mmCIF file of C-alpha atoms in Angstrom:
data_model
loop_
_atom_site.group_PDB
_atom_site.id
_atom_site.type_symbol
_atom_site.label_atom_id
_atom_site.label_comp_id
_atom_site.label_asym_id
_atom_site.label_seq_id
_atom_site.Cartn_x
_atom_site.Cartn_y
_atom_site.Cartn_z
ATOM 1 C CA MET A 128 -145.713 -198.656 -65.977
ATOM 2 C CA ALA A 129 -149.183 -199.597 -64.234
ATOM 3 C CA ASP A 130 -147.537 -200.325 -61.099
ATOM 4 C CA ARG A 131 -145.751 -197.670 -60.212
ATOM 5 C CA THR A 132 -148.728 -196.188 -58.199
ATOM 6 C CA ASP A 133 -147.111 -198.767 -55.236
ATOM 7 C CA TRP A 134 -143.909 -197.353 -55.391
ATOM 8 C CA PRO A 135 -142.404 -193.990 -52.929
ATOM 9 C CA GLY A 136 -144.206 -190.960 -54.710
ATOM 10 C CA GLU A 137 -141.861 -188.385 -56.646
ATOM 11 C CA ALA A 138 -141.917 -185.869 -53.802
ATOM 12 C CA LEU A 139 -139.852 -188.484 -51.272
ATOM 13 C CA VAL A 140 -137.890 -189.248 -53.942
ATOM 14 C CA VAL A 141 -136.759 -185.741 -54.548
ATOM 15 C CA ALA A 142 -136.445 -185.145 -50.282
ATOM 16 C CA ALA A 143 -134.610 -187.894 -49.944
ATOM 17 C CA GLN A 144 -132.277 -186.936 -52.968
ATOM 18 C CA ALA A 145 -132.254 -183.645 -51.328
ATOM 19 C CA GLY A 146 -130.417 -185.552 -48.526
ATOM 20 C CA ASP A 147 -133.559 -185.521 -45.646
ATOM 21 C CA LEU A 148 -132.906 -188.975 -44.116
ATOM 22 C CA ASP A 149 -136.217 -189.662 -43.087
ATOM 23 C CA SER A 150 -137.444 -189.393 -46.322
ATOM 24 C CA LEU A 151 -134.707 -191.545 -47.537
ATOM 25 C CA THR A 152 -135.229 -193.995 -44.733
ATOM 26 C CA ALA A 153 -138.947 -193.926 -45.903
ATOM 27 C CA LEU A 154 -137.946 -194.391 -49.692
ATOM 28 C CA VAL A 155 -135.551 -197.459 -49.067
ATOM 29 C CA ALA A 156 -138.421 -199.076 -46.566
ATOM 30 C CA GLY A 157 -141.503 -198.304 -49.277
ATOM 31 C CA SER A 158 -139.354 -199.847 -52.058
ATOM 32 C CA HIS A 159 -138.846 -202.639 -50.338
ATOM 33 C CA PRO A 160 -141.782 -205.113 -51.300
ATOM 34 C CA ASN A 161 -141.324 -203.756 -55.213
ATOM 35 C CA VAL A 162 -137.577 -204.596 -55.134
ATOM 36 C CA ARG A 163 -138.011 -207.882 -53.306
ATOM 37 C CA ARG A 164 -140.899 -208.971 -55.979
ATOM 38 C CA PHE A 165 -138.327 -208.020 -59.219
ATOM 39 C CA ALA A 166 -135.644 -209.831 -57.196
ATOM 40 C CA HIS A 167 -137.599 -212.643 -56.841
ATOM 41 C CA SER A 168 -139.258 -212.834 -60.631
ATOM 42 C CA LEU A 169 -135.088 -212.216 -61.883
ATOM 43 C CA CYS A 170 -133.091 -214.166 -60.133
ATOM 44 C CA ALA A 171 -131.873 -217.756 -60.420
ATOM 45 C CA SER A 172 -132.126 -218.856 -56.623
ATOM 46 C CA ARG A 173 -134.614 -217.777 -53.794
ATOM 47 C CA GLU A 174 -131.247 -217.275 -51.446
ATOM 48 C CA ASP A 175 -129.517 -214.769 -54.642
ATOM 49 C CA ALA A 176 -133.153 -212.807 -54.709
ATOM 50 C CA GLU A 177 -132.568 -212.092 -50.633
ATOM 51 C CA ASP A 178 -129.200 -211.008 -50.987
ATOM 52 C CA ALA A 179 -129.546 -209.174 -54.902
ATOM 53 C CA ALA A 180 -132.939 -207.168 -52.945
ATOM 54 C CA GLN A 181 -130.860 -206.112 -49.900
ATOM 55 C CA GLU A 182 -127.776 -204.835 -52.214
ATOM 56 C CA ALA A 183 -130.120 -202.903 -54.120
ATOM 57 C CA LEU A 184 -131.677 -201.459 -51.269
ATOM 58 C CA ILE A 185 -128.529 -200.545 -50.015
ATOM 59 C CA ILE A 186 -127.588 -198.998 -53.846
ATOM 60 C CA LEU A 187 -130.415 -196.969 -53.133
ATOM 61 C CA TYR A 188 -130.052 -195.861 -49.685
ATOM 62 C CA ARG A 189 -126.135 -194.782 -50.898
ATOM 63 C CA ARG A 190 -126.455 -193.627 -54.603
ATOM 64 C CA ILE A 191 -129.852 -191.747 -54.441
ATOM 65 C CA GLY A 192 -128.132 -188.924 -55.987
ATOM 66 C CA MET A 193 -127.377 -190.614 -59.067
ATOM 67 C CA LEU A 194 -131.295 -190.816 -60.189
ATOM 68 C CA ARG A 195 -131.894 -188.521 -62.881
ATOM 69 C CA ALA A 196 -135.281 -188.490 -62.703
ATOM 70 C CA SER A 197 -137.746 -188.152 -59.757
ATOM 71 C CA GLY A 198 -140.387 -190.540 -61.737
ATOM 72 C CA ALA A 199 -137.549 -193.203 -62.933
ATOM 73 C CA LEU A 200 -137.319 -194.775 -59.390
ATOM 74 C CA ALA A 201 -139.042 -198.072 -60.467
ATOM 75 C CA SER A 202 -136.781 -198.595 -63.714
ATOM 76 C CA TRP A 203 -133.429 -197.667 -62.205
ATOM 77 C CA MET A 204 -134.030 -199.975 -59.184
ATOM 78 C CA PHE A 205 -135.479 -202.879 -61.824
ATOM 79 C CA ARG A 206 -132.000 -202.691 -63.546
ATOM 80 C CA ILE A 207 -129.808 -202.396 -60.353
ATOM 81 C CA VAL A 208 -131.838 -205.641 -59.552
ATOM 82 C CA ARG A 209 -131.406 -207.165 -62.783
ATOM 83 C CA ASN A 210 -127.430 -206.623 -62.528
ATOM 84 C CA GLU A 211 -126.807 -207.795 -59.839
ATOM 85 C CA CYS A 212 -128.925 -211.025 -60.065
ATOM 86 C CA LEU A 213 -126.957 -211.675 -63.415
ATOM 87 C CA ARG A 214 -123.390 -211.011 -61.249
ATOM 88 C CA ARG A 215 -124.912 -213.050 -58.715
ATOM 89 C CA ALA A 216 -125.353 -216.203 -61.602
ATOM 90 C CA ARG A 217 -122.088 -215.553 -63.033
ATOM 91 C CA LEU A 218 -120.437 -216.033 -59.587
ATOM 92 C CA MET A 219 -121.859 -219.500 -58.810
ATOM 93 C CA PRO A 220 -122.541 -221.271 -62.072
ATOM 94 C CA ARG A 221 -121.168 -223.882 -61.093
ATOM 95 C CA GLU A 222 -124.335 -224.445 -58.609
ATOM 96 C CA ARG A 223 -126.960 -223.637 -61.788
ATOM 97 C CA ALA A 224 -128.607 -227.194 -62.913
ATOM 98 C CA PRO A 225 -126.835 -228.669 -65.809
ATOM 99 C CA LEU A 226 -129.048 -227.815 -69.844
ATOM 100 C CA PRO A 227 -131.044 -230.828 -69.973
ATOM 101 C CA ASP A 228 -128.792 -232.029 -72.793
ATOM 102 C CA THR A 229 -125.378 -231.731 -70.890
ATOM 103 C CA ALA A 230 -123.461 -233.724 -69.049
ATOM 104 C CA VAL A 231 -122.390 -232.722 -65.711
ATOM 105 C CA MET A 232 -118.941 -231.148 -65.826
ATOM 106 C CA SER A 233 -116.321 -233.314 -64.221
ATOM 107 C CA ALA A 234 -113.686 -231.687 -61.874
ATOM 108 C CA GLU A 235 -111.186 -231.285 -64.964
ATOM 109 C CA ASP A 236 -113.680 -229.375 -66.563
ATOM 110 C CA GLU A 237 -114.338 -227.230 -63.640
ATOM 111 C CA VAL A 238 -110.896 -226.215 -63.650
ATOM 112 C CA LEU A 239 -110.144 -225.637 -67.123
ATOM 113 C CA ARG A 240 -113.474 -223.085 -67.015
ATOM 114 C CA ARG A 241 -111.896 -221.651 -63.694
ATOM 115 C CA LEU A 242 -108.656 -220.974 -65.730
ATOM 116 C CA GLU A 243 -110.922 -219.629 -68.938
ATOM 117 C CA ALA A 244 -112.306 -216.899 -66.777
ATOM 118 C CA GLY A 245 -109.322 -216.085 -64.674
ATOM 119 C CA ARG A 246 -107.684 -215.407 -68.219
ATOM 120 C CA VAL A 247 -110.753 -213.604 -69.284
ATOM 121 C CA ALA A 248 -110.255 -211.309 -66.058
ATOM 122 C CA GLU A 249 -106.473 -210.796 -66.599
ATOM 123 C CA ALA A 250 -107.366 -209.957 -70.081
ATOM 124 C CA ILE A 251 -109.891 -207.111 -69.039
ATOM 125 C CA ALA A 252 -107.443 -206.102 -66.009
ATOM 126 C CA ALA A 253 -104.748 -204.924 -68.610
ATOM 127 C CA LEU A 254 -106.861 -203.180 -71.403
ATOM 128 C CA PRO A 255 -106.278 -199.212 -70.754
ATOM 129 C CA ALA A 256 -108.549 -197.600 -68.374
ATOM 130 C CA ASP A 257 -111.082 -195.639 -70.488
ATOM 131 C CA GLN A 258 -111.594 -199.001 -72.481
ATOM 132 C CA ARG A 259 -111.559 -201.400 -69.476
ATOM 133 C CA ARG A 260 -114.441 -198.836 -68.123
ATOM 134 C CA VAL A 261 -116.608 -198.677 -71.196
ATOM 135 C CA LEU A 262 -116.360 -202.481 -71.578
ATOM 136 C CA ILE A 263 -117.205 -203.247 -67.827
ATOM 137 C CA MET A 264 -120.169 -200.707 -67.916
ATOM 138 C CA ARG A 265 -121.854 -202.473 -71.377
ATOM 139 C CA ASP A 266 -120.427 -206.113 -71.275
ATOM 140 C CA VAL A 267 -120.525 -206.817 -67.536
ATOM 141 C CA GLN A 268 -122.887 -204.567 -66.314
ATOM 142 C CA GLY A 269 -125.430 -204.695 -68.916
ATOM 143 C CA HIS A 270 -125.615 -200.805 -69.040
ATOM 144 C CA SER A 271 -127.102 -198.976 -72.244
ATOM 145 C CA GLY A 272 -124.863 -197.488 -74.936
ATOM 146 C CA ARG A 273 -126.175 -194.029 -73.738
ATOM 147 C CA THR A 274 -125.984 -194.815 -69.812
ATOM 148 C CA ALA A 275 -122.509 -195.938 -70.232
ATOM 149 C CA ALA A 276 -121.578 -192.948 -72.501
ATOM 150 C CA GLU A 277 -122.919 -189.975 -69.745
ATOM 151 C CA ALA A 278 -121.575 -191.767 -67.151
ATOM 152 C CA LEU A 279 -117.890 -191.608 -68.528
ATOM 153 C CA GLY A 280 -118.450 -188.219 -70.066
ATOM 154 C CA LEU A 281 -118.386 -189.333 -73.463
ATOM 155 C CA SER A 282 -120.282 -188.756 -76.786
ATOM 156 C CA THR A 283 -122.760 -192.105 -78.016
ATOM 157 C CA ALA A 284 -119.609 -191.944 -80.615
ATOM 158 C CA ALA A 285 -116.480 -192.199 -78.322
ATOM 159 C CA MET A 286 -118.033 -194.960 -75.818
ATOM 160 C CA LYS A 287 -118.897 -196.711 -79.021
ATOM 161 C CA SER A 288 -115.358 -196.649 -80.402
ATOM 162 C CA ARG A 289 -113.933 -197.221 -77.178
ATOM 163 C CA LEU A 290 -115.842 -200.150 -76.701
ATOM 164 C CA HIS A 291 -115.021 -201.974 -80.128
ATOM 165 C CA ARG A 292 -111.341 -201.132 -79.478
ATOM 166 C CA ALA A 293 -111.741 -203.117 -76.148
ATOM 167 C CA ARG A 294 -113.644 -205.627 -77.430
ATOM 168 C CA ALA A 295 -110.792 -206.119 -80.360
ATOM 169 C CA ALA A 296 -108.350 -206.133 -78.005
ATOM 170 C CA LEU A 297 -110.065 -208.549 -75.333
ATOM 171 C CA GLN A 298 -110.266 -210.916 -78.448
ATOM 172 C CA HIS A 299 -106.569 -210.401 -79.619
ATOM 173 C CA THR A 300 -105.553 -211.044 -76.312
ATOM 174 C CA LEU A 301 -107.893 -214.295 -75.499
ATOM 175 C CA GLY A 302 -106.785 -215.561 -79.218
ATOM 176 C CA ASP A 303 -103.363 -215.251 -78.267
ATOM 177 C CA THR A 304 -103.538 -216.820 -74.651
ATOM 178 C CA ARG A 305 -105.720 -219.832 -76.382
ATOM 179 C CA ALA A 306 -102.975 -220.199 -79.333
ATOM 180 C CA HIS A 307 -100.554 -220.619 -76.555
ATOM 181 C CA HIS A 308 -102.013 -223.689 -75.070
#
């Protein structure tokens, strides 16, 4: 990655991971310009970008120990910012501009959309914990299969199996609720 040179060096990352507070503070400060740049290129609005950058730096500060390879800081922060921008986009869909060929949502459409989102959230919450964790990591947070499997202490095959069962259960539940309305 050509732009890695303007990220804090690996020695600083290692010291921060070891718990050195000065290094951790320097790491967060040194990462800030790049994190903001990522956020402004990935988020839908300026406000979301600033909020996402702030959230990513907080995650960096609190969870530096989760970074596996000290040289992977840029890609780790990119994923965090991307996930935060996606999360914010999902939270505020009504504030985004409508697609050119769609009409502005009526109040009734908005209520139906929120009810549907509530149904999806309830269906996810009703899944067994092991399936719910896999589904959230893969489909909501956007983690790779390998990352989700490692984070949950599963083989890739076991993770895929749980994800398949979770998706099937979700489709079944949502299919049933739609049939009743």
